[in-house]
PDB file of C-alpha atoms in Angstrom:
ATOM      1  CA  UNK U   1     -47.636-120.503 170.477  1.00 54.00           C
ATOM      2  CA  UNK U   2     -48.764-123.745 171.837  1.00 58.00           C
ATOM      3  CA  UNK U   3     -52.479-124.989 170.572  1.00 55.00           C
ATOM      4  CA  UNK U   4     -54.155-124.294 173.999  1.00 56.00           C
ATOM      5  CA  UNK U   5     -52.793-120.453 174.402  1.00 54.00           C
ATOM      6  CA  UNK U   6     -53.965-120.386 170.442  1.00 51.00           C
ATOM      7  CA  UNK U   7     -57.752-121.548 171.459  1.00 49.00           C
ATOM      8  CA  UNK U   8     -57.508-119.285 174.842  1.00 50.00           C
ATOM      9  CA  UNK U   9     -56.769-115.945 172.733  1.00 52.00           C
ATOM     10  CA  UNK U  10     -59.445-117.031 169.785  1.00 50.00           C
ATOM     11  CA  UNK U  11     -61.886-117.647 172.345  1.00 51.00           C
ATOM     12  CA  UNK U  12     -61.492-114.322 174.394  1.00 57.00           C
ATOM     13  CA  UNK U  13     -62.892-112.183 171.508  1.00 57.00           C
ATOM     14  CA  UNK U  14     -66.038-114.373 171.000  1.00 76.00           C
ATOM     15  CA  UNK U  15     -66.553-114.149 174.809  1.00 76.00           C
ATOM     16  CA  UNK U  16     -66.085-110.309 175.091  1.00 81.00           C
ATOM     17  CA  UNK U  17     -68.400-109.841 171.675  1.00 81.00           C
ATOM     18  CA  UNK U  18     -71.049-112.169 173.359  1.00 80.00           C
ATOM     19  CA  UNK U  19     -70.829-110.247 176.840  1.00 82.00           C
ATOM     20  CA  UNK U  20     -71.274-106.875 174.746  1.00 86.00           C
ATOM     21  CA  UNK U  21     -74.001-107.934 172.776  1.00 87.00           C
ATOM     22  CA  UNK U  22     -75.905-108.966 175.979  1.00 87.00           C
ATOM     23  CA  UNK U  23     -75.308-105.744 177.661  1.00 89.00           C
ATOM     24  CA  UNK U  24     -76.345-103.870 174.423  1.00 92.00           C
ATOM     25  CA  UNK U  25     -79.526-106.268 174.956  1.00 93.00           C
ATOM     26  CA  UNK U  26     -80.193-105.557 178.550  1.00 92.00           C
ATOM     27  CA  UNK U  27     -79.542-101.788 178.069  1.00 91.00           C
ATOM     28  CA  UNK U  28     -82.016-101.595 175.075  1.00 94.00           C
ATOM     29  CA  UNK U  29     -85.002-103.759 177.007  1.00 93.00           C
ATOM     30  CA  UNK U  30     -84.408-101.383 179.987  1.00 89.00           C
ATOM     31  CA  UNK U  31     -85.177 -98.471 177.784  1.00 90.00           C
ATOM     32  CA  UNK U  32     -88.226-100.137 176.099  1.00 92.00           C
ATOM     33  CA  UNK U  33     -89.769-101.492 179.141  1.00 90.00           C
ATOM     34  CA  UNK U  34     -89.381 -98.062 180.549  1.00 86.00           C
ATOM     35  CA  UNK U  35     -91.485 -96.524 177.837  1.00 89.00           C
ATOM     36  CA  UNK U  36     -93.930 -99.049 177.084  1.00 90.00           C
ATOM     37  CA  UNK U  37     -94.560-100.860 180.308  1.00 88.00           C
ATOM     38  CA  UNK U  38     -93.851-104.607 180.895  1.00 88.00           C
ATOM     39  CA  UNK U  39     -96.978-105.704 179.231  1.00 88.00           C
ATOM     40  CA  UNK U  40     -96.773-103.712 176.224  1.00 91.00           C
ATOM     41  CA  UNK U  41     -93.523-103.893 175.344  1.00 92.00           C
ATOM     42  CA  UNK U  42     -92.361-106.543 172.609  1.00 93.00           C
ATOM     43  CA  UNK U  43     -89.663-108.833 172.585  1.00 93.00           C
ATOM     44  CA  UNK U  44     -89.455-108.637 168.683  1.00 93.00           C
ATOM     45  CA  UNK U  45     -89.088-104.918 168.767  1.00 94.00           C
ATOM     46  CA  UNK U  46     -86.191-105.166 171.796  1.00 95.00           C
ATOM     47  CA  UNK U  47     -84.507-107.479 169.749  1.00 94.00           C
ATOM     48  CA  UNK U  48     -84.342-105.575 166.753  1.00 94.00           C
ATOM     49  CA  UNK U  49     -83.613-102.509 168.400  1.00 94.00           C
ATOM     50  CA  UNK U  50     -80.539-104.505 170.046  1.00 93.00           C
ATOM     51  CA  UNK U  51     -79.503-105.882 166.478  1.00 92.00           C
ATOM     52  CA  UNK U  52     -80.070-109.397 167.520  1.00 92.00           C
ATOM     53  CA  UNK U  53     -82.324-112.092 166.571  1.00 92.00           C
ATOM     54  CA  UNK U  54     -85.306-113.297 168.654  1.00 91.00           C
ATOM     55  CA  UNK U  55     -83.895-116.704 169.099  1.00 91.00           C
ATOM     56  CA  UNK U  56     -80.583-115.438 170.456  1.00 90.00           C
ATOM     57  CA  UNK U  57     -82.833-113.267 172.957  1.00 92.00           C
ATOM     58  CA  UNK U  58     -84.551-116.547 173.959  1.00 92.00           C
ATOM     59  CA  UNK U  59     -81.350-118.061 174.123  1.00 91.00           C
ATOM     60  CA  UNK U  60     -80.323-115.480 176.844  1.00 91.00           C
ATOM     61  CA  UNK U  61     -83.522-114.980 178.544  1.00 93.00           C
ATOM     62  CA  UNK U  62     -86.724-117.755 177.902  1.00 93.00           C
ATOM     63  CA  UNK U  63     -89.537-115.768 178.917  1.00 92.00           C
ATOM     64  CA  UNK U  64     -89.932-111.595 179.096  1.00 92.00           C
ATOM     65  CA  UNK U  65     -90.156-111.552 183.153  1.00 90.00           C
ATOM     66  CA  UNK U  66     -86.832-113.189 183.328  1.00 92.00           C
ATOM     67  CA  UNK U  67     -85.719-110.144 180.789  1.00 93.00           C
ATOM     68  CA  UNK U  68     -86.972-107.526 182.859  1.00 89.00           C
ATOM     69  CA  UNK U  69     -85.164-109.208 186.172  1.00 89.00           C
ATOM     70  CA  UNK U  70     -81.875-109.243 184.452  1.00 90.00           C
ATOM     71  CA  UNK U  71     -82.535-105.343 183.082  1.00 88.00           C
ATOM     72  CA  UNK U  72     -83.466-104.673 187.155  1.00 84.00           C
ATOM     73  CA  UNK U  73     -80.379-106.251 188.507  1.00 84.00           C
ATOM     74  CA  UNK U  74     -78.347-104.632 186.054  1.00 84.00           C
ATOM     75  CA  UNK U  75     -79.560-101.161 186.678  1.00 79.00           C
ATOM     76  CA  UNK U  76     -79.048-101.997 190.579  1.00 75.00           C
ATOM     77  CA  UNK U  77     -75.582-103.173 189.991  1.00 74.00           C
ATOM     78  CA  UNK U  78     -74.587 -99.352 188.850  1.00 68.00           C
ATOM     79  CA  UNK U  79     -74.927 -98.210 192.265  1.00 61.00           C
ATOM     80  CA  UNK U  80     -72.923-100.905 193.998  1.00 57.00           C
ATOM     81  CA  UNK U  81     -69.483 -99.040 193.458  1.00 47.00           C
ATOM     82  CA  UNK U  82     -70.573 -96.202 195.928  1.00 55.00           C
ATOM     83  CA  UNK U  83     -71.112 -98.593 198.846  1.00 55.00           C
ATOM     84  CA  UNK U  84     -67.238 -99.251 199.450  1.00 51.00           C
ATOM     85  CA  UNK U  85     -66.789 -95.680 199.631  1.00 65.00           C
ATOM     86  CA  UNK U  86     -68.909 -95.326 202.504  1.00 71.00           C
ATOM     87  CA  UNK U  87     -66.772 -93.653 205.148  1.00 79.00           C
ATOM     88  CA  UNK U  88     -67.104 -92.234 209.010  1.00 86.00           C
ATOM     89  CA  UNK U  89     -69.420 -93.510 211.858  1.00 91.00           C
ATOM     90  CA  UNK U  90     -72.825 -94.874 211.588  1.00 94.00           C
ATOM     91  CA  UNK U  91     -74.578 -91.612 211.294  1.00 95.00           C
ATOM     92  CA  UNK U  92     -72.330 -90.416 208.306  1.00 93.00           C
ATOM     93  CA  UNK U  93     -72.468 -93.663 206.465  1.00 92.00           C
ATOM     94  CA  UNK U  94     -76.339 -94.149 206.698  1.00 95.00           C
ATOM     95  CA  UNK U  95     -76.424 -90.460 205.557  1.00 94.00           C
ATOM     96  CA  UNK U  96     -74.071 -91.029 202.488  1.00 91.00           C
ATOM     97  CA  UNK U  97     -76.055 -94.063 201.719  1.00 92.00           C
ATOM     98  CA  UNK U  98     -79.490 -92.439 201.799  1.00 94.00           C
ATOM     99  CA  UNK U  99     -78.326 -89.499 199.724  1.00 93.00           C
ATOM    100  CA  UNK U 100     -76.365 -91.591 196.956  1.00 89.00           C
ATOM    101  CA  UNK U 101     -79.657 -94.145 196.707  1.00 90.00           C
ATOM    102  CA  UNK U 102     -81.906 -91.181 196.528  1.00 92.00           C
ATOM    103  CA  UNK U 103     -80.294 -89.821 193.616  1.00 90.00           C
ATOM    104  CA  UNK U 104     -79.757 -93.213 191.764  1.00 88.00           C
ATOM    105  CA  UNK U 105     -83.650 -93.627 192.298  1.00 89.00           C
ATOM    106  CA  UNK U 106     -84.519 -90.153 190.865  1.00 90.00           C
ATOM    107  CA  UNK U 107     -83.026 -90.681 187.724  1.00 88.00           C
ATOM    108  CA  UNK U 108     -85.346 -90.798 185.019  1.00 86.00           C
ATOM    109  CA  UNK U 109     -84.566 -94.103 184.039  1.00 83.00           C
ATOM    110  CA  UNK U 110     -84.953 -95.165 187.307  1.00 86.00           C
ATOM    111  CA  UNK U 111     -88.390 -93.333 188.010  1.00 87.00           C
ATOM    112  CA  UNK U 112     -89.660 -94.489 184.919  1.00 85.00           C
ATOM    113  CA  UNK U 113     -89.082 -98.387 185.939  1.00 85.00           C
ATOM    114  CA  UNK U 114     -90.246 -97.873 189.524  1.00 87.00           C
ATOM    115  CA  UNK U 115     -93.548 -96.196 187.655  1.00 86.00           C
ATOM    116  CA  UNK U 116     -93.716 -99.433 185.791  1.00 85.00           C
ATOM    117  CA  UNK U 117     -93.539-101.383 188.824  1.00 86.00           C
ATOM    118  CA  UNK U 118     -95.985 -99.775 190.906  1.00 85.00           C
ATOM    119  CA  UNK U 119     -98.566 -99.757 187.869  1.00 85.00           C
ATOM    120  CA  UNK U 120     -98.243-103.318 186.634  1.00 85.00           C
ATOM    121  CA  UNK U 121     -97.348-105.421 189.522  1.00 83.00           C
ATOM    122  CA  UNK U 122    -100.828-105.651 190.896  1.00 80.00           C
ATOM    123  CA  UNK U 123    -101.610-107.844 187.631  1.00 81.00           C
ATOM    124  CA  UNK U 124     -98.347-109.812 187.652  1.00 82.00           C
ATOM    125  CA  UNK U 125     -97.091-111.988 190.428  1.00 84.00           C
ATOM    126  CA  UNK U 126     -93.823-112.557 189.112  1.00 85.00           C
ATOM    127  CA  UNK U 127     -93.116-108.995 188.685  1.00 84.00           C
ATOM    128  CA  UNK U 128     -94.228-108.266 192.246  1.00 87.00           C
ATOM    129  CA  UNK U 129     -91.777-110.923 193.436  1.00 89.00           C
ATOM    130  CA  UNK U 130     -88.872-109.821 191.381  1.00 87.00           C
ATOM    131  CA  UNK U 131     -89.592-106.256 192.800  1.00 86.00           C
ATOM    132  CA  UNK U 132     -89.488-107.756 196.293  1.00 89.00           C
ATOM    133  CA  UNK U 133     -86.279-109.583 195.867  1.00 88.00           C
ATOM    134  CA  UNK U 134     -84.870-106.556 194.437  1.00 86.00           C
ATOM    135  CA  UNK U 135     -85.912-104.376 196.875  1.00 89.00           C
ATOM    136  CA  UNK U 136     -84.278-106.598 199.589  1.00 91.00           C
ATOM    137  CA  UNK U 137     -81.148-107.296 198.057  1.00 89.00           C
ATOM    138  CA  UNK U 138     -80.400-103.755 196.897  1.00 86.00           C
ATOM    139  CA  UNK U 139     -81.948-101.547 199.457  1.00 90.00           C
ATOM    140  CA  UNK U 140     -82.394-103.325 202.712  1.00 94.00           C
ATOM    141  CA  UNK U 141     -79.476-105.587 202.766  1.00 93.00           C
ATOM    142  CA  UNK U 142     -76.850-102.735 202.258  1.00 91.00           C
ATOM    143  CA  UNK U 143     -78.401-100.927 204.955  1.00 95.00           C
ATOM    144  CA  UNK U 144     -78.631-104.097 207.450  1.00 96.00           C
ATOM    145  CA  UNK U 145     -74.858-104.392 206.589  1.00 93.00           C
ATOM    146  CA  UNK U 146     -74.125-100.681 207.383  1.00 94.00           C
ATOM    147  CA  UNK U 147     -76.138-101.256 210.628  1.00 96.00           C
ATOM    148  CA  UNK U 148     -74.126-104.717 211.592  1.00 95.00           C
ATOM    149  CA  UNK U 149     -70.878-102.626 211.149  1.00 92.00           C
ATOM    150  CA  UNK U 150     -71.937 -99.935 213.285  1.00 92.00           C
ATOM    151  CA  UNK U 151     -72.512-102.570 215.962  1.00 93.00           C
ATOM    152  CA  UNK U 152     -76.294-103.606 215.530  1.00 95.00           C
ATOM    153  CA  UNK U 153     -76.919-106.868 216.564  1.00 96.00           C
ATOM    154  CA  UNK U 154     -77.666-109.145 213.362  1.00 95.00           C
ATOM    155  CA  UNK U 155     -80.841-110.520 214.570  1.00 95.00           C
ATOM    156  CA  UNK U 156     -82.275-107.219 214.310  1.00 96.00           C
ATOM    157  CA  UNK U 157     -80.329-105.705 211.568  1.00 97.00           C
ATOM    158  CA  UNK U 158     -82.625-106.717 208.843  1.00 96.00           C
ATOM    159  CA  UNK U 159     -85.855-105.718 210.555  1.00 96.00           C
ATOM    160  CA  UNK U 160     -84.387-101.910 211.246  1.00 97.00           C
ATOM    161  CA  UNK U 161     -82.938-101.640 207.648  1.00 97.00           C
ATOM    162  CA  UNK U 162     -86.442-102.060 206.494  1.00 96.00           C
ATOM    163  CA  UNK U 163     -87.772 -99.813 208.635  1.00 96.00           C
ATOM    164  CA  UNK U 164     -85.031 -97.220 207.938  1.00 97.00           C
ATOM    165  CA  UNK U 165     -85.471 -97.607 203.991  1.00 96.00           C
ATOM    166  CA  UNK U 166     -89.145 -97.045 204.561  1.00 95.00           C
ATOM    167  CA  UNK U 167     -88.190 -93.420 206.199  1.00 96.00           C
ATOM    168  CA  UNK U 168     -85.559 -92.498 203.929  1.00 96.00           C
ATOM    169  CA  UNK U 169     -87.342 -92.545 200.680  1.00 94.00           C
ATOM    170  CA  UNK U 170     -90.913 -91.949 201.933  1.00 94.00           C
ATOM    171  CA  UNK U 171     -90.649 -88.915 200.312  1.00 95.00           C
ATOM    172  CA  UNK U 172     -89.180 -89.909 197.047  1.00 94.00           C
ATOM    173  CA  UNK U 173     -92.091 -92.686 197.099  1.00 92.00           C
ATOM    174  CA  UNK U 174     -94.699 -90.023 197.475  1.00 93.00           C
ATOM    175  CA  UNK U 175     -93.504 -87.727 194.938  1.00 92.00           C
ATOM    176  CA  UNK U 176     -93.394 -90.588 192.549  1.00 91.00           C
ATOM    177  CA  UNK U 177     -96.728 -91.526 193.176  1.00 87.00           C
ATOM    178  CA  UNK U 178     -98.273 -88.120 192.912  1.00 90.00           C
ATOM    179  CA  UNK U 179     -96.520 -86.890 189.853  1.00 86.00           C
ATOM    180  CA  UNK U 180     -94.599 -84.280 192.031  1.00 90.00           C
ATOM    181  CA  UNK U 181     -91.036 -82.907 191.104  1.00 91.00           C
ATOM    182  CA  UNK U 182     -88.235 -85.063 192.234  1.00 91.00           C
ATOM    183  CA  UNK U 183     -86.168 -84.247 195.076  1.00 94.00           C
ATOM    184  CA  UNK U 184     -83.337 -81.697 194.477  1.00 95.00           C
ATOM    185  CA  UNK U 185     -79.822 -82.624 195.508  1.00 93.00           C
ATOM    186  CA  UNK U 186     -80.555 -80.191 198.616  1.00 96.00           C
ATOM    187  CA  UNK U 187     -83.567 -81.461 199.847  1.00 96.00           C
ATOM    188  CA  UNK U 188     -81.979 -85.261 199.415  1.00 95.00           C
ATOM    189  CA  UNK U 189     -79.423 -84.118 202.029  1.00 95.00           C
ATOM    190  CA  UNK U 190     -81.839 -82.649 204.081  1.00 96.00           C
ATOM    191  CA  UNK U 191     -84.205 -85.802 204.315  1.00 95.00           C
ATOM    192  CA  UNK U 192     -81.398 -88.034 204.756  1.00 96.00           C
ATOM    193  CA  UNK U 193     -80.047 -85.903 208.062  1.00 97.00           C
ATOM    194  CA  UNK U 194     -83.841 -85.606 209.041  1.00 96.00           C
ATOM    195  CA  UNK U 195     -84.359 -89.180 208.825  1.00 97.00           C
ATOM    196  CA  UNK U 196     -80.833 -90.616 210.030  1.00 97.00           C
ATOM    197  CA  UNK U 197     -81.411 -88.107 213.154  1.00 96.00           C
ATOM    198  CA  UNK U 198     -84.524 -89.553 213.954  1.00 96.00           C
ATOM    199  CA  UNK U 199     -83.561 -93.160 213.144  1.00 96.00           C
ATOM    200  CA  UNK U 200     -80.722 -92.973 215.240  1.00 95.00           C
ATOM    201  CA  UNK U 201     -81.384 -90.293 217.973  1.00 93.00           C
ATOM    202  CA  UNK U 202     -85.616 -90.216 218.235  1.00 89.00           C
ATOM    203  CA  UNK U 203     -87.723 -87.343 217.000  1.00 76.00           C
ATOM    204  CA  UNK U 204     -86.922 -85.262 219.996  1.00 63.00           C
ATOM    205  CA  UNK U 205     -83.340 -85.098 219.417  1.00 57.00           C
ATOM    206  CA  UNK U 206     -83.433 -85.028 215.628  1.00 50.00           C
TER     207      UNK U 206
END
């Protein structure tokens, strides 16, 4: 074995260990933010529960807001594998997307994080901006891509996608704000069908 191959092989476990450490930190921080809220969450407690030093945590994320952004990005990425599986025409794809996204948003952890954002973003401009970017990147942009694939003019797809998302997740939003029970799977499917019907055909043909 030559020296270069030996270095690569020796470096791989360290890289994998570092990635595992980072993922453990993110999942721990996500739980802590959901439990305590952004303002009250302790970076020291997060580091301790993740079994890393505070110095290591700050090497990864120099401030608490950057850590929260990484948590939200990690959480959103868990949904992405569903999107390539979308099949059928525009109606079918939008129904599938809306149903699956409602399921994702209705997970207990997702709802806790959403409540955190609604509750605390008014006091933290940085948190508002992160929430806006996450909303556009992970809810609006995928719908815009579906619409464009279905023949919608790219110049209008973003605006139409925002309207669709507002319609599709309006009931989820209402229940979250008023402390009602989350939608059942049957209600999610029904809500998605109704939303897509109105969105594509108008209220008279839904």
